[in-house]
Coordinates of C-alpha atoms and ligand atoms in Angstrom, one line a residue:
Chain W
M22 CA 82.6 160.4 -106.1
T23 CA 79.7 161.9 -108.0
T24 CA 81.6 164.6 -109.9
L25 CA 82.2 163.4 -113.4
P26 CA 85.7 162.8 -114.8
H27 CA 86.8 165.4 -117.3
S28 CA 87.6 162.7 -119.8
T29 CA 88.0 159.0 -119.7
T30 CA 90.8 157.0 -121.2
K31 CA 88.5 154.5 -122.9
K32 CA 84.9 155.0 -123.8
L33 CA 83.4 151.5 -123.6
G34 CA 79.9 151.1 -124.9
L35 CA 77.6 149.3 -127.3
V36 CA 76.5 149.7 -130.8
I37 CA 72.9 148.4 -131.3
D38 CA 71.8 147.7 -134.8
L39 CA 68.1 148.4 -135.2
D40 CA 68.3 146.9 -138.7
T41 CA 69.2 143.4 -137.6
C42 CA 67.5 143.2 -134.2
V43 CA 64.6 140.9 -134.5
G44 CA 63.2 141.6 -131.0
C45 CA 63.8 138.0 -129.8
Q46 CA 64.4 139.2 -126.2
A47 CA 67.5 136.9 -125.9
C48 CA 69.6 139.8 -124.6
V49 CA 67.0 140.6 -122.0
T50 CA 67.2 137.0 -120.7
A51 CA 71.0 136.8 -121.0
C52 CA 71.4 140.1 -119.1
K53 CA 69.1 139.1 -116.3
G54 CA 70.7 135.6 -116.1
W55 CA 74.2 136.9 -115.8
N56 CA 73.5 139.9 -113.6
D57 CA 71.4 137.8 -111.3
Q58 CA 74.4 136.1 -109.9
G59 CA 77.3 138.5 -110.4
Y60 CA 77.6 142.1 -109.6
G61 CA 75.8 143.3 -106.5
A62 CA 72.3 142.4 -105.4
P63 CA 70.3 139.9 -107.6
L64 CA 67.7 141.3 -109.9
S65 CA 64.6 140.4 -107.9
D66 CA 61.1 139.6 -109.2
Q67 CA 57.9 140.3 -107.4
D68 CA 55.0 137.9 -107.8
P69 CA 56.7 136.2 -110.8
Y70 CA 54.2 133.4 -111.2
G71 CA 51.2 135.4 -110.0
A72 CA 48.6 137.7 -111.5
A73 CA 50.8 140.8 -111.6
P74 CA 54.4 139.8 -112.2
S75 CA 57.0 142.6 -112.0
G76 CA 60.8 142.6 -111.8
T77 CA 64.1 144.4 -112.2
F78 CA 65.7 144.4 -115.6
L79 CA 68.8 146.2 -116.9
N80 CA 67.8 145.8 -120.6
R81 CA 64.4 145.9 -122.2
V82 CA 63.4 145.5 -125.8
H83 CA 60.7 147.9 -127.2
S84 CA 59.0 147.5 -130.5
Y85 CA 57.9 150.5 -132.7
Q86 CA 56.0 150.9 -135.9
I87 CA 57.3 153.6 -138.1
T88 CA 55.1 154.9 -140.9
P89 CA 57.1 156.8 -143.6
E90 CA 55.3 159.4 -145.8
D91 CA 55.4 157.4 -148.9
A92 CA 56.0 153.8 -148.0
A93 CA 54.5 150.9 -146.1
P94 CA 55.0 151.0 -142.3
I95 CA 58.1 149.1 -140.8
I96 CA 58.6 147.5 -137.5
V97 CA 61.7 148.3 -135.5
N98 CA 62.8 146.5 -132.4
M99 CA 64.7 148.6 -129.9
P100 CA 66.7 147.3 -127.0
R101 CA 67.1 149.9 -124.3
S102 CA 69.9 149.8 -121.7
C103 CA 72.3 152.3 -120.1
L104 CA 74.1 154.4 -122.7
H105 CA 77.0 155.1 -120.4
C106 CA 76.7 158.9 -121.0
D107 CA 79.7 161.2 -121.0
D108 CA 77.7 163.8 -119.3
A109 CA 75.7 161.5 -117.1
P110 CA 73.1 163.4 -115.0
C111 CA 72.4 160.3 -113.0
V112 CA 75.9 160.5 -111.5
T113 CA 75.9 164.1 -110.5
V114 CA 72.6 164.0 -108.7
C115 CA 73.6 161.2 -106.4
P116 CA 73.8 162.4 -102.8
T117 CA 75.9 159.6 -101.5
G118 CA 78.6 159.0 -104.0
A119 CA 77.2 155.6 -104.9
S120 CA 76.8 156.5 -108.5
Y121 CA 80.0 157.1 -110.4
K122 CA 81.6 157.1 -113.8
R123 CA 84.9 155.3 -114.1
T124 CA 87.9 157.4 -115.4
E125 CA 89.6 154.4 -117.0
D126 CA 86.8 153.2 -119.2
G127 CA 83.8 155.4 -118.8
I128 CA 81.5 152.7 -117.4
V129 CA 78.8 154.2 -115.2
L130 CA 78.3 152.1 -112.0
V131 CA 76.5 152.0 -108.7
N132 CA 78.3 151.1 -105.5
E133 CA 75.4 149.3 -103.9
D134 CA 76.9 149.5 -100.4
A135 CA 76.6 153.2 -100.5
C136 CA 73.3 153.5 -102.2
I137 CA 70.4 154.8 -100.0
G138 CA 67.8 154.0 -102.7
C139 CA 66.6 157.5 -103.0
G140 CA 65.8 157.0 -106.7
L141 CA 66.9 160.4 -107.8
C142 CA 69.3 159.0 -110.3
A143 CA 66.5 157.1 -112.0
W144 CA 64.6 160.4 -112.2
A145 CA 67.6 162.1 -113.8
C146 CA 68.1 159.5 -116.5
P147 CA 66.2 160.3 -119.7
Y148 CA 66.4 156.8 -121.0
G149 CA 64.9 154.8 -118.2
A150 CA 68.1 152.9 -117.7
R151 CA 68.0 152.6 -113.9
E152 CA 65.5 150.6 -111.9
L153 CA 65.3 150.5 -108.1
D154 CA 65.3 146.9 -107.0
A155 CA 62.2 146.4 -104.9
A156 CA 63.7 143.7 -102.7
A157 CA 67.2 145.1 -102.1
G158 CA 66.2 148.8 -102.1
V159 CA 69.3 149.7 -104.2
M160 CA 69.6 151.1 -107.7
K161 CA 70.3 148.6 -110.4
K162 CA 71.6 149.5 -113.9
C163 CA 73.6 148.0 -116.8
T164 CA 77.2 147.4 -115.7
L165 CA 78.4 146.9 -119.2
C166 CA 79.1 143.4 -117.7
V167 CA 82.2 144.8 -116.0
D168 CA 82.5 141.4 -114.4
R169 CA 82.8 139.7 -117.7
I170 CA 84.8 142.0 -120.0
Y171 CA 87.9 141.9 -117.8
N172 CA 87.3 138.5 -116.3
E173 CA 90.3 136.3 -117.0
N174 CA 88.5 133.2 -115.6
L175 CA 86.3 133.3 -118.7
P176 CA 87.4 132.0 -122.1
E177 CA 88.6 134.8 -124.3
Q178 CA 85.4 134.8 -126.5
D179 CA 83.2 135.2 -123.5
R180 CA 84.9 138.4 -122.3
E181 CA 82.2 140.6 -123.7
P182 CA 78.8 141.6 -122.3
A183 CA 76.3 138.8 -121.9
C184 CA 73.8 140.6 -124.2
V185 CA 76.4 141.0 -127.0
R186 CA 77.5 137.4 -126.6
T187 CA 74.1 135.9 -126.8
C188 CA 72.5 138.0 -129.6
P189 CA 71.6 135.4 -132.3
T190 CA 71.6 138.1 -135.0
G191 CA 74.7 139.9 -134.0
A192 CA 72.7 143.1 -133.4
R193 CA 74.7 144.2 -130.4
H194 CA 78.4 145.2 -130.6
F195 CA 80.8 146.0 -127.8
G196 CA 83.9 148.1 -128.0
D197 CA 85.9 151.3 -127.3
F198 CA 84.5 154.5 -128.9
A199 CA 87.6 156.5 -127.9
D200 CA 89.5 154.5 -130.5
P201 CA 88.4 155.8 -134.0
Q202 CA 89.7 152.5 -135.5
S203 CA 87.7 150.2 -133.2
H204 CA 85.0 147.9 -134.6
V205 CA 82.2 150.0 -132.9
S206 CA 83.6 153.4 -134.0
R207 CA 83.9 152.3 -137.6
L208 CA 80.5 150.6 -137.6
S209 CA 78.9 153.7 -136.2
A210 CA 80.6 156.0 -138.7
E211 CA 79.7 153.8 -141.7
R212 CA 76.0 153.3 -140.7
G213 CA 75.2 156.8 -139.3
G214 CA 75.1 155.7 -135.6
M215 CA 72.6 157.8 -133.7
A216 CA 72.7 159.3 -130.2
L217 CA 69.2 159.1 -128.5
M218 CA 67.5 162.3 -127.3
P219 CA 70.6 164.5 -127.9
E220 CA 68.5 167.5 -126.8
L221 CA 68.8 166.3 -123.2
G222 CA 72.6 167.0 -123.3
T223 CA 73.7 163.7 -121.8
K224 CA 76.2 162.9 -124.5
P225 CA 75.5 159.2 -124.7
V226 CA 78.3 156.8 -125.6
N227 CA 76.2 154.0 -127.0
R228 CA 75.1 154.4 -130.6
Y229 CA 72.0 153.0 -132.4
L230 CA 72.3 152.1 -136.1
P231 CA 69.1 153.1 -138.0
P232 CA 67.3 150.5 -140.1
R233 CA 68.7 150.4 -143.7
K234 CA 66.5 151.6 -146.5
K235 CA 64.2 148.9 -147.6
D236 CA 64.2 147.8 -151.2
V237 CA 61.2 149.0 -153.2
M238 CA 59.3 146.2 -155.0
Q239 CA 60.1 146.6 -158.7
A240 CA 57.7 145.8 -161.5
S241 CA 59.2 142.8 -163.4
P242 CA 60.7 143.6 -166.8
L243 CA 58.9 140.6 -168.1
A244 CA 55.6 142.0 -167.1
P245 CA 54.3 142.8 -170.6
L246 CA 54.8 139.1 -171.6
L247 CA 52.6 138.1 -168.7
D248 CA 49.6 139.5 -170.5
I249 CA 49.0 136.1 -172.1
Q250 CA 45.9 135.8 -174.4
A251 CA 44.2 132.5 -174.1
S252 CA 43.5 130.6 -177.3
G253 CA 41.6 127.5 -178.5
F254 CA 39.0 126.2 -176.1
A255 CA 40.2 128.2 -173.2
G256 CA 40.0 131.3 -175.4
W257 CA 36.4 130.5 -176.5
L258 CA 35.4 129.8 -172.8
D259 CA 37.0 133.1 -171.8
K260 CA 35.0 135.0 -174.4
M261 CA 31.7 133.3 -173.6
L262 CA 32.0 133.8 -169.9
G263 CA 33.0 137.4 -170.5
K264 CA 29.8 137.9 -172.4
I265 CA 27.6 136.4 -169.7
G266 CA 29.2 138.5 -167.1
Chain N
M26 CA 55.7 161.5 -111.6
N27 CA 54.4 159.5 -108.8
P28 CA 53.0 161.8 -106.1
A29 CA 54.4 159.9 -103.1
P30 CA 52.8 161.1 -99.8
S31 CA 56.2 161.1 -98.0
V32 CA 57.8 163.5 -100.6
I33 CA 54.7 165.7 -100.7
L34 CA 54.6 166.0 -96.9
F35 CA 58.4 166.4 -96.7
T36 CA 58.5 169.4 -99.1
T37 CA 55.4 171.1 -97.7
L38 CA 56.1 170.7 -94.0
S39 CA 59.8 171.4 -94.1
G40 CA 59.1 174.4 -96.3
L41 CA 56.5 175.7 -93.8
G42 CA 58.9 175.0 -90.9
F43 CA 61.9 176.8 -92.4
G44 CA 59.5 179.7 -93.4
L45 CA 58.4 180.1 -89.7
L46 CA 62.0 179.7 -88.5
A47 CA 63.2 182.4 -90.8
F48 CA 60.7 184.9 -89.3
L49 CA 61.6 183.9 -85.8
S50 CA 65.3 184.0 -86.5
A51 CA 65.1 187.4 -88.1
G52 CA 63.6 188.7 -84.9
L53 CA 60.4 189.8 -86.5
V54 CA 58.2 188.1 -83.9
E55 CA 58.1 189.6 -80.5
V56 CA 58.4 186.5 -78.3
H57 CA 59.9 185.8 -75.0
G58 CA 60.0 183.0 -72.5
L59 CA 57.6 180.1 -72.8
H60 CA 55.9 181.9 -75.7
A61 CA 59.1 181.8 -77.6
F62 CA 59.7 178.2 -76.7
F63 CA 56.4 177.2 -78.4
F64 CA 57.0 179.2 -81.5
W65 CA 60.5 177.7 -82.0
A66 CA 59.3 174.2 -81.1
A67 CA 56.7 174.4 -83.8
G68 CA 59.3 175.6 -86.3
Y69 CA 61.7 172.9 -85.4
A70 CA 59.0 170.2 -85.3
L71 CA 57.8 171.1 -88.8
A72 CA 61.3 171.3 -90.3
V73 CA 62.7 168.2 -88.6
G74 CA 59.4 166.2 -89.1
G75 CA 59.5 167.0 -92.8
L76 CA 63.1 165.9 -93.1
L77 CA 62.4 162.6 -91.3
L78 CA 59.4 162.0 -93.5
S79 CA 61.7 162.3 -96.5
T80 CA 63.7 159.2 -95.3
F81 CA 60.5 157.1 -95.6
H82 CA 60.8 156.7 -99.3
L83 CA 64.5 155.5 -99.2
G84 CA 65.3 151.9 -100.0
N85 CA 68.1 151.9 -97.4
P86 CA 67.6 154.7 -94.9
Q87 CA 70.2 153.3 -92.5
R88 CA 72.9 154.7 -94.8
A89 CA 71.3 158.2 -94.9
L90 CA 74.5 159.7 -93.3
L91 CA 76.3 159.2 -96.6
A92 CA 73.9 161.7 -98.2
F93 CA 75.9 164.5 -96.6
S94 CA 79.0 163.7 -98.6
Q95 CA 78.4 164.8 -102.1
W96 CA 77.5 168.5 -101.6
R97 CA 79.9 169.5 -104.4
S98 CA 77.8 168.0 -107.1
S99 CA 74.4 166.9 -105.7
W100 CA 71.5 169.2 -104.8
L101 CA 70.0 166.4 -102.6
S102 CA 73.2 166.3 -100.7
R103 CA 73.4 170.1 -100.4
E104 CA 69.9 170.0 -99.1
A105 CA 70.8 167.6 -96.4
V106 CA 73.9 169.7 -95.4
A107 CA 72.0 173.0 -95.6
A108 CA 69.1 171.7 -93.5
V109 CA 71.2 170.4 -90.7
A110 CA 73.6 173.4 -90.7
T111 CA 70.6 175.8 -90.5
L112 CA 69.0 173.9 -87.7
L113 CA 72.3 173.9 -85.7
W114 CA 72.9 177.6 -86.5
L115 CA 69.5 178.6 -85.2
A116 CA 69.8 176.8 -81.9
P117 CA 71.5 179.7 -80.0
V118 CA 69.0 182.1 -81.4
A119 CA 66.2 180.0 -80.2
L120 CA 67.8 179.5 -76.8
S121 CA 68.4 183.2 -76.4
Q122 CA 64.9 184.2 -77.2
W123 CA 63.5 181.5 -74.9
L124 CA 65.8 181.9 -72.0
G125 CA 66.4 185.6 -72.5
F126 CA 70.1 186.2 -73.0
D127 CA 71.5 188.4 -75.7
W128 CA 72.7 186.7 -78.8
P129 CA 73.9 189.2 -81.5
P130 CA 71.0 189.9 -83.9
F131 CA 73.2 189.5 -87.0
W132 CA 73.4 185.8 -86.1
G133 CA 69.6 185.6 -86.4
L134 CA 69.7 187.5 -89.8
V135 CA 72.2 185.0 -91.1
G136 CA 70.0 182.2 -89.8
A137 CA 67.0 183.6 -91.8
I138 CA 69.1 183.6 -94.9
L139 CA 70.2 180.0 -94.2
C140 CA 66.5 179.1 -94.0
A141 CA 65.9 180.6 -97.4
A142 CA 69.0 178.8 -98.7
T143 CA 67.7 175.5 -97.4
I144 CA 64.4 175.9 -99.1
F145 CA 66.3 176.8 -102.3
T146 CA 68.3 173.6 -102.2
T147 CA 65.1 171.6 -101.8
S148 CA 63.6 173.3 -104.8
M149 CA 66.7 172.7 -106.9
I150 CA 66.4 168.9 -106.4
Y151 CA 63.4 169.2 -108.7
A152 CA 64.3 172.2 -110.8
Q153 CA 67.6 170.7 -111.9
L154 CA 66.0 167.7 -113.7
K155 CA 66.0 168.2 -117.4
T156 CA 64.1 165.0 -117.7
V157 CA 61.0 166.5 -116.1
P158 CA 60.5 169.7 -118.2
R159 CA 57.6 171.0 -116.0
W160 CA 60.0 171.3 -113.1
N161 CA 63.1 172.4 -115.0
T162 CA 62.4 176.1 -114.9
W163 CA 63.3 179.2 -112.8
I164 CA 59.8 179.4 -111.5
T165 CA 60.1 176.2 -109.4
P166 CA 62.5 177.7 -106.8
V167 CA 60.4 180.9 -106.8
M168 CA 57.3 178.8 -106.0
F169 CA 59.0 176.9 -103.1
Q170 CA 60.1 180.2 -101.6
S171 CA 56.7 181.8 -102.1
F172 CA 55.0 179.0 -100.2
A173 CA 57.5 179.1 -97.4
L174 CA 57.2 182.9 -97.1
A175 CA 53.4 182.9 -97.1
G176 CA 53.0 179.9 -94.7
G177 CA 55.8 181.2 -92.4
A178 CA 54.2 184.6 -92.2
I179 CA 50.8 183.3 -91.3
L180 CA 52.3 181.0 -88.6
A181 CA 54.5 183.8 -87.3
G182 CA 51.4 186.0 -87.0
Q183 CA 52.9 188.6 -89.4
K184 CA 49.6 189.8 -90.8
P185 CA 50.7 192.6 -93.2
V186 CA 53.6 190.4 -94.6
A187 CA 51.2 187.4 -94.8
L188 CA 48.6 189.4 -96.9
V189 CA 51.3 190.6 -99.4
A190 CA 52.9 187.1 -99.5
L191 CA 49.6 185.4 -100.1
A192 CA 48.8 187.8 -103.0
A193 CA 52.2 187.2 -104.5
L194 CA 51.8 183.5 -104.0
A195 CA 48.6 183.5 -106.2
V196 CA 50.5 185.2 -109.0
V197 CA 53.5 182.8 -108.7
Q198 CA 51.2 179.8 -108.6
A199 CA 49.3 180.9 -111.7
L200 CA 52.7 181.4 -113.5
V201 CA 53.9 178.0 -112.4
W202 CA 51.0 176.4 -114.2
R203 CA 51.2 178.7 -117.2
I204 CA 54.9 178.1 -117.7
G205 CA 54.7 174.4 -116.7
D206 CA 52.0 173.6 -119.2
G207 CA 54.2 174.5 -122.1
R208 CA 57.5 173.2 -121.0
F209 CA 57.4 169.7 -122.5
A210 CA 56.7 171.0 -125.9
Q211 CA 59.5 173.6 -125.5
L212 CA 62.1 170.9 -124.7
G213 CA 61.3 169.3 -128.1
A214 CA 61.8 165.7 -127.0
S215 CA 59.4 163.3 -128.7
I216 CA 59.0 159.6 -129.4
G217 CA 60.9 160.4 -132.6
T218 CA 64.0 161.8 -130.8
A219 CA 63.8 159.2 -128.0
T220 CA 64.0 156.4 -130.5
G221 CA 66.1 158.3 -133.1
L222 CA 63.6 157.0 -135.7
G223 CA 61.5 160.2 -136.1
S224 CA 63.4 161.1 -139.3
I225 CA 62.1 158.0 -141.1
G226 CA 58.4 158.6 -140.4
T227 CA 55.7 158.7 -137.7
V228 CA 56.7 156.5 -134.7
R229 CA 54.2 154.8 -132.5
V230 CA 54.5 152.0 -130.0
F231 CA 53.8 148.6 -131.6
E232 CA 54.3 146.4 -128.6
Q233 CA 55.4 147.1 -125.0
P234 CA 58.6 145.5 -123.7
H235 CA 56.8 143.9 -120.8
T236 CA 53.3 142.9 -119.9
S237 CA 52.8 144.5 -116.5
P238 CA 54.1 147.8 -115.1
N239 CA 57.7 148.1 -113.9
Y240 CA 59.5 150.5 -111.6
L241 CA 59.9 153.1 -114.3
M242 CA 56.2 153.2 -115.1
R243 CA 55.1 153.2 -111.5
E244 CA 57.5 156.0 -110.6
M245 CA 57.6 158.2 -113.7
I246 CA 54.5 157.5 -115.8
H247 CA 51.9 158.3 -113.2
V248 CA 48.7 159.5 -114.9
V249 CA 46.2 158.8 -112.2
G250 CA 44.1 161.9 -111.3
R251 CA 45.4 164.2 -114.0
K252 CA 41.9 164.6 -115.4
H253 CA 40.9 166.4 -112.2
A254 CA 43.8 168.9 -112.6
Q255 CA 41.6 171.9 -113.4
K256 CA 39.4 171.3 -110.3
L257 CA 42.4 170.7 -108.1
R258 CA 44.0 174.0 -109.3
I259 CA 41.0 175.9 -108.2
I260 CA 41.0 174.1 -104.8
T261 CA 44.7 174.9 -104.5
L262 CA 44.1 178.6 -105.0
L263 CA 41.0 178.6 -102.7
F264 CA 42.8 176.9 -99.8
A265 CA 46.3 178.2 -100.2
V266 CA 45.4 181.8 -100.9
V267 CA 41.8 182.9 -100.8
L268 CA 40.5 181.4 -97.6
P269 CA 43.5 182.2 -95.4
L270 CA 43.4 185.7 -96.9
M271 CA 39.8 186.2 -96.0
L272 CA 40.3 184.8 -92.5
L273 CA 43.2 187.1 -91.9
V274 CA 41.3 190.1 -93.1
L275 CA 37.9 189.4 -91.6
A276 CA 38.5 187.4 -88.4
P277 CA 39.6 189.2 -85.3
G278 CA 43.3 188.6 -84.7
G279 CA 44.3 185.9 -82.3
P280 CA 45.9 182.5 -82.3
T281 CA 42.8 180.5 -83.3
A282 CA 42.3 182.5 -86.5
L283 CA 46.0 182.3 -87.3
L284 CA 46.1 178.5 -86.8
C285 CA 43.0 178.0 -88.9
A286 CA 44.5 180.2 -91.6
A287 CA 47.7 178.2 -91.5
A288 CA 45.9 174.9 -91.6
L289 CA 43.8 175.9 -94.6
H290 CA 47.0 177.2 -96.3
L291 CA 48.8 174.0 -95.6
L292 CA 45.9 172.0 -97.2
G293 CA 46.3 174.2 -100.3
A294 CA 50.0 173.8 -100.3
I295 CA 49.7 170.0 -100.2
T296 CA 47.2 170.1 -103.1
S297 CA 49.5 172.2 -105.1
R298 CA 52.5 169.9 -104.4
W299 CA 50.3 166.9 -105.3
L300 CA 49.7 168.5 -108.7
F301 CA 53.3 169.4 -109.0
F302 CA 54.1 165.7 -109.0
A303 CA 51.0 164.2 -110.6
Q304 CA 51.1 166.6 -113.6
A305 CA 54.9 166.4 -114.2
E306 CA 55.7 164.2 -117.2
H307 CA 59.1 162.4 -117.4
V308 CA 60.7 162.0 -120.9
V309 CA 61.1 158.3 -120.3
G310 CA 57.3 158.0 -120.9
L311 CA 58.1 158.7 -124.6
Y312 CA 59.5 155.2 -124.9
Y313 CA 56.2 153.8 -123.6
G314 CA 54.1 156.1 -125.8
A315 CA 52.6 157.5 -122.6
R316 CA 53.3 160.6 -120.5
Ligands
LIG411 S1 71.8 156.1 -119.9 FE1 70.9 157.0 -118.0 S2 71.8 155.7 -116.4 FE2 73.1 155.4 -118.2 S3 74.7 156.9 -118.0 FE3 73.1 157.8 -119.3 S4 71.8 159.0 -117.8 FE4 73.1 157.5 -116.6
LIG412 S1 69.3 155.7 -105.6 FE1 71.4 155.2 -104.9 S2 72.7 155.6 -106.7 FE2 70.8 156.6 -107.1 S3 71.0 158.7 -106.5 FE3 70.1 157.6 -104.7 S4 71.9 157.0 -103.5 FE4 72.7 157.5 -105.5
LIG413 S1 76.1 145.0 -121.0 FE1 75.6 143.4 -119.5 S2 74.4 144.5 -117.9 FE2 74.4 145.8 -119.8 S3 72.6 145.3 -120.9 FE3 74.2 144.0 -121.7 S4 74.1 142.1 -120.5 FE4 72.9 143.7 -119.4

């Protein structure tokens, strides 16, 4: 059903830390690896070893350079996946009922058996979180690894999204934003978690933590002592060479 | 946005078809017998043909029936429902004009309103998208109606209406471009808000996430041909408005002149719709530093 629930019991989502992400692309690979064999049609590749490789991914890592007014530029890596928006425009535009937002945990999913592959939901998403699979002709998007997080066949520590589980720097965190005491809620509150493109009115659940302020390089307190005057032979040489120059 | 031929032909042909059907249904065209049959057949062929073309860009067209189910939230679903309902509603009107029995005229008037409603639902598929600021304005539905009205009037041989509708279309089309050109800036989305990093400093793309184009870029960051936009705008006005107008005024009335005018107008409408897609910028382009 493509009308949105008024509210959801839980609000599962991710906190992505732009300060710690090193852009290693491990989450991209882990996501593709897991979702290639689990939920729905596999994420196909076209011409993977040829001249123009292309494929379906649910998570992609961008890289930006930010130049502040008064400091050196910084590089920020930015993973981009579905934000599981509260006011998800991708859901309401769907003509078939294939796209839906779950009442129990707020995850936005596509029922691939009902998807006609019209692509309108991808047009409606501001964040580029949906990609139409060229082989299956159905819409693919981040499932928040719904087939891991509740999966009792997996060991306890694996019951979190593949991208979160794999991230070597711990830049991705998974949890319930409806609970103000949850790990993700507190992290987001402490570090000023941001919603992307709020002007689009989608009310994203996922939050991005901005990079921390960089230290400014201090002049050493011992600096005056470093102005060492050479003496003896070195001093004489210094004086002579200075004269020639 | 990618100007896919199937979507361009779908919106222009079905718009023209429903425009013609509205005139026929309202009883504005004096037709009987075989004459009526040909008019109605043309209207149905354009409308149905356009709708069939729209299924060409679906990944799984065999499930298209499901698209009738979500009319409560989805404009695309409403469009499907409205189109089929209108075509069914019009059937007795068509049959009565062809075979000459008396079907109450109010039925035809309602049919004409349904035609307009169907065109409205088509236009809202685009106008609803906040992600494409150029489309997300009140002028988009007005433009779709104006094209249908002008095209329908020409095909239905309604000279005076056609002249007024063409003049109005020129104004609307100019407004579409004027308003559309400023919409992205009005929305205020930038690479700074897309990444949330704009408050720190100037953001620019350092490295792309992948080395060759993906679905998003092919579908939504389509920049080919934008540099000819000004020329294509002039061609649009020339074919959609000026040439048909001259033909209607100068040429002696008769089906040949009308058909020529309609064909020229359709060419203009297709150019306009091509621009409507090719010039539309999706906010996802911000992540790629390209629009
Ligand atoms: S990020 Fe895009 S696909 Fe995900 S819920 Fe929001 S609008 Fe829908
Ligand atoms: S592509 Fe599939 S999920 Fe998306 S709007 Fe169309 S039918 Fe719905
Ligand atoms: S939650 Fe799962 S599906 Fe979503 S980006 Fe992470 S790995 Fe991919």
